[in-house]
PDB file of C-alpha atoms in Angstrom:
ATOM      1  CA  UNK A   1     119.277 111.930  68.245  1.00  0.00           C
ATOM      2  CA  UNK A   2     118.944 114.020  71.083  1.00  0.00           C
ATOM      3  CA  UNK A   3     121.806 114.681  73.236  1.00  0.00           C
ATOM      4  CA  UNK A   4     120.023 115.570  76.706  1.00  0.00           C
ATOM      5  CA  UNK A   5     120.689 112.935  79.437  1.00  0.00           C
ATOM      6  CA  UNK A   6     117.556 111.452  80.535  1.00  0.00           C
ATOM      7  CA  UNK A   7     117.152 111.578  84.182  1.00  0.00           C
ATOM      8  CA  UNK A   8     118.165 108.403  86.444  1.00  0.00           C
ATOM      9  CA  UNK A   9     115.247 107.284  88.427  1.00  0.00           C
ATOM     10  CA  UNK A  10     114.625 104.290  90.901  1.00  0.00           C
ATOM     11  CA  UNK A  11     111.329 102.345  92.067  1.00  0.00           C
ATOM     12  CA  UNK A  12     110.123 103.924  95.882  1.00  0.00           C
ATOM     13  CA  UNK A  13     111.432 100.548  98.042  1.00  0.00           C
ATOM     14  CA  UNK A  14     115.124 101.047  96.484  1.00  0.00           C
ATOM     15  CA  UNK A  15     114.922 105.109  97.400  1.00  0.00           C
ATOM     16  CA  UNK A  16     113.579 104.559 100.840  1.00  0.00           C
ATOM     17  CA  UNK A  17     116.670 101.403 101.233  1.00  0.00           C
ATOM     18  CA  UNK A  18     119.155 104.467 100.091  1.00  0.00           C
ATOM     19  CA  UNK A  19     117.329 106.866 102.776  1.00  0.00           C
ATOM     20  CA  UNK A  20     117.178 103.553 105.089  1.00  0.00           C
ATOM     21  CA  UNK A  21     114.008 104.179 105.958  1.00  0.00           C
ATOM     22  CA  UNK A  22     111.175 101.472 106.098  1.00  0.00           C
ATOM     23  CA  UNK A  23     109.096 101.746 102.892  1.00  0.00           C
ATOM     24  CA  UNK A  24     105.833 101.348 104.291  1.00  0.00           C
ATOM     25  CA  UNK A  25     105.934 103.903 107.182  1.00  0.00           C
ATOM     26  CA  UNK A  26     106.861 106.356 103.688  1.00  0.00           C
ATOM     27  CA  UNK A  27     103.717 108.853 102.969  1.00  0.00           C
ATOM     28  CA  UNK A  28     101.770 107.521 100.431  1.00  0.00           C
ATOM     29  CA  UNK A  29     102.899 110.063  97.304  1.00  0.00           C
ATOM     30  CA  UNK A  30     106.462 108.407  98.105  1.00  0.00           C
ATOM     31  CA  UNK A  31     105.246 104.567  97.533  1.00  0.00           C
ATOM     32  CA  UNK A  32     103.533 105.137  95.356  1.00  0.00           C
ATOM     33  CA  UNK A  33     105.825 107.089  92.288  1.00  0.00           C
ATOM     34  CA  UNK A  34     109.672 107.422  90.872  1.00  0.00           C
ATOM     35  CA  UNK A  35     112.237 108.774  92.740  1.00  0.00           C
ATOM     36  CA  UNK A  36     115.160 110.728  90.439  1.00  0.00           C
ATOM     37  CA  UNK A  37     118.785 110.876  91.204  1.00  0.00           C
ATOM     38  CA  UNK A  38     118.495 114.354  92.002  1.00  0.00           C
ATOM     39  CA  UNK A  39     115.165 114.063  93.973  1.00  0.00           C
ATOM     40  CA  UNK A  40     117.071 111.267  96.249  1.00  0.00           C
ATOM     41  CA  UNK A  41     120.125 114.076  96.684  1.00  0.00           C
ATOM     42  CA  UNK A  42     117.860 116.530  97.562  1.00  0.00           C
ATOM     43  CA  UNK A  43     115.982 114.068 100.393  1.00  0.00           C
ATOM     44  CA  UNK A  44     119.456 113.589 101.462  1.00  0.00           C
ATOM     45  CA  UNK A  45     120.702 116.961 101.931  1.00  0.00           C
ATOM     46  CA  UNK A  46     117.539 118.335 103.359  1.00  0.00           C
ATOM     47  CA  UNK A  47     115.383 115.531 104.599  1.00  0.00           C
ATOM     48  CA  UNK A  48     111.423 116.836 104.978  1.00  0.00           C
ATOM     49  CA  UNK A  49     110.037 116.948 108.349  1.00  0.00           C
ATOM     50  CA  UNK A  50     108.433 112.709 107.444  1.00  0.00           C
ATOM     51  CA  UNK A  51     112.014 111.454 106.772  1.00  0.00           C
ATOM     52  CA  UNK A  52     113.767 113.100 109.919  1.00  0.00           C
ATOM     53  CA  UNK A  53     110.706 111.943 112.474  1.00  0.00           C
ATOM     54  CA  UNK A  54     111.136 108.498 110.716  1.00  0.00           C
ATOM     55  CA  UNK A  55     114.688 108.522 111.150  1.00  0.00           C
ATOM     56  CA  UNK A  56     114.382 109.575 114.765  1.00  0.00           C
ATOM     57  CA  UNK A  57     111.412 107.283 115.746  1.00  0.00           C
ATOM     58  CA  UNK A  58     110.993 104.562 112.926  1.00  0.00           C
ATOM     59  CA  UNK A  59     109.798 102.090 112.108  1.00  0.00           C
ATOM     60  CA  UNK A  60     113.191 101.139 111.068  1.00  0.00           C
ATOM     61  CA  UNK A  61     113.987  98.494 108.109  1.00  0.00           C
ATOM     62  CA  UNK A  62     115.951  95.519 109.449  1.00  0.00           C
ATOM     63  CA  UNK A  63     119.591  96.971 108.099  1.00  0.00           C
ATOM     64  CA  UNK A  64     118.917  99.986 110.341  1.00  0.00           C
ATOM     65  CA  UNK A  65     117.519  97.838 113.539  1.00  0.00           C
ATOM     66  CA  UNK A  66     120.706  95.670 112.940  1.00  0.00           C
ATOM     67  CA  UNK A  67     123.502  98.450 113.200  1.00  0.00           C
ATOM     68  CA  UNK A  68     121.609  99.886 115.874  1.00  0.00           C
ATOM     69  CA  UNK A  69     121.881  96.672 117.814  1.00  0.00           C
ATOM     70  CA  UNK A  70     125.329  96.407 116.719  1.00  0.00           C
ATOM     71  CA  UNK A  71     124.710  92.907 115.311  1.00  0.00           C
ATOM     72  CA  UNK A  72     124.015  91.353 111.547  1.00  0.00           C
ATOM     73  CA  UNK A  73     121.133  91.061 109.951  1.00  0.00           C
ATOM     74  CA  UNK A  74     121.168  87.708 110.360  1.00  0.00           C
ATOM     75  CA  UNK A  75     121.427  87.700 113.758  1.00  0.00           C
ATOM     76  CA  UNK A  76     118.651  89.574 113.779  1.00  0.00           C
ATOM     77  CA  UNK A  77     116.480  86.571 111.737  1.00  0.00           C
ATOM     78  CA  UNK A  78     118.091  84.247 114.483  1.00  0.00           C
ATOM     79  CA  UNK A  79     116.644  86.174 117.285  1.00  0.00           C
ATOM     80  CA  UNK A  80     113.453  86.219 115.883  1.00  0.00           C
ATOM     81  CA  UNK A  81     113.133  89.989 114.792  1.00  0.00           C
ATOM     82  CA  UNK A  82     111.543  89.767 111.545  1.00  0.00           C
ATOM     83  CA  UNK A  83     109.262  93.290 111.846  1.00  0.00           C
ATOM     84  CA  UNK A  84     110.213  96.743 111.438  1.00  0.00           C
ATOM     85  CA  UNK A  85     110.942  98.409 115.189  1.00  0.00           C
ATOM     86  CA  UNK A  86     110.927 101.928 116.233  1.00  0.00           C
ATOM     87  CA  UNK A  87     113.736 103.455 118.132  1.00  0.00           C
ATOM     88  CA  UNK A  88     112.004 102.671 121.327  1.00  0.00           C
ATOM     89  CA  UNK A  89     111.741  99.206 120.389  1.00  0.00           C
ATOM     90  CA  UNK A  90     115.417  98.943 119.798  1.00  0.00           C
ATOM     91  CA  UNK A  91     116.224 100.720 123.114  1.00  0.00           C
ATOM     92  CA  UNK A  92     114.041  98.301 125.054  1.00  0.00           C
ATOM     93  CA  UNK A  93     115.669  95.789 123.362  1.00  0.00           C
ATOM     94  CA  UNK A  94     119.089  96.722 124.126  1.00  0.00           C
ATOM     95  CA  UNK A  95     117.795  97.300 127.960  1.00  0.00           C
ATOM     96  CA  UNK A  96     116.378  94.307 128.517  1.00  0.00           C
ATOM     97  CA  UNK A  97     119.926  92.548 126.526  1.00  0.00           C
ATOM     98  CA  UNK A  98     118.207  89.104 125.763  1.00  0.00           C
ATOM     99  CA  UNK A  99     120.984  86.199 125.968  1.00  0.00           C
ATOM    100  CA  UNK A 100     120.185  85.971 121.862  1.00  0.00           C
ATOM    101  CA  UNK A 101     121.556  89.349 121.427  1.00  0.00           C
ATOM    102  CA  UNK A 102     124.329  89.258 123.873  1.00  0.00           C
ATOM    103  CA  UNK A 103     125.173  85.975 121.539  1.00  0.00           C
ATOM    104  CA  UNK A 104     125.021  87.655 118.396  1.00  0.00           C
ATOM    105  CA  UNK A 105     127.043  91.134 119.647  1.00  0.00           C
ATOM    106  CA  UNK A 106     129.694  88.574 120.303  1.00  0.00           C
ATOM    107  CA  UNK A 107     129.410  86.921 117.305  1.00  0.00           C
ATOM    108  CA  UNK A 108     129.762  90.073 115.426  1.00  0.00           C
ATOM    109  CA  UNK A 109     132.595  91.253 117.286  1.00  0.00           C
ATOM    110  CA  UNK A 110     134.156  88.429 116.154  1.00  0.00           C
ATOM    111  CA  UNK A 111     133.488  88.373 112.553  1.00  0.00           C
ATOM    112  CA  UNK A 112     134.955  92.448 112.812  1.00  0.00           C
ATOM    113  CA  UNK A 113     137.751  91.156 114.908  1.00  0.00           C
ATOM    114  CA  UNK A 114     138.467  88.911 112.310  1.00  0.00           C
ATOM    115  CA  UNK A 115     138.166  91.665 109.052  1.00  0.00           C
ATOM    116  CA  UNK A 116     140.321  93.742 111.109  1.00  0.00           C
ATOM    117  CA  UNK A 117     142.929  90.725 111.207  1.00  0.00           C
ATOM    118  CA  UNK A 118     142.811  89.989 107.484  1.00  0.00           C
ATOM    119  CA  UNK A 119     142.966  93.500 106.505  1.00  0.00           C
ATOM    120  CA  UNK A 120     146.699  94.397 108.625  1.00  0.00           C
ATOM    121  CA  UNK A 121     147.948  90.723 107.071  1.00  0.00           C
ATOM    122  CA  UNK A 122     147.032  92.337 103.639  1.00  0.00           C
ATOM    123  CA  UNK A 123     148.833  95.554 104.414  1.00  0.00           C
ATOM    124  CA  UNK A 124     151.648  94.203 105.933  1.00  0.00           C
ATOM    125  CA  UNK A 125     151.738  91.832 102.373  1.00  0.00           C
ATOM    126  CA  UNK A 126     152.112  94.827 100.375  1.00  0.00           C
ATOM    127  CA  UNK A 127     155.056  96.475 102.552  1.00  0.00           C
TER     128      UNK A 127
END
């Protein structure tokens, strides 16, 4: 039996989630092979010129749109936003403050408000 470690890799749509980038927008050698542990590291530590401009201008994956908007993911499906948007999408978006997303930022607020709450009752519990 051989004793070297074979390397870790992952399918291209669960590297570009880690990266949160939208799969699709992803250059075409990315979709389409296997992304190793250390390959994902090294897009992480020094992203190529593709992953910061997708970063910076999208299209973003709805996890990304979401935190941008400060709202869940399912808030997003409620508002109707099931495609990827780029950044200026968002900012438009967040300009023109639709009630649905006014709704949904409160909504949100309140399900953190409420995390918040549970978490001091559980460290008060264990003082």
């Amino acid at each position: 039996m051989s004793s070297q470690k074979t390397a870790q890799t992952m399918k291209p749509a669960t590297a570009a989630k880690k990266l949160g980038v939208y799969l699709e927008a992803t250059p075409e050698e990315f979709q389409q092979g296997v992304v190793s542990r250390d390959e994902l590291n090294a897009l992480q530590a020094d992203p190529p010129e593709w992953l910061r401009e997708l970063r910076r201008t999208g299209p973003h994956p709805r996890p990304v749109i979401a935190a941008r908007l400060a709202i869940s993911i399912s808030g997003l499906a409620r508002g109707g936003v099931t495609e990827p948007l780029t950044t200026e999408q968002i900012e438009e978006l967040r300009e023109e403050n639709p009630e649905w997303l006014q709704r949904e930022r409160a909504i949100q607020a309140d399900v953190q408000a409420e995390a918040e709450r549970v978490r001091e009752a559980k460290a008060a519990k264990r003082h």
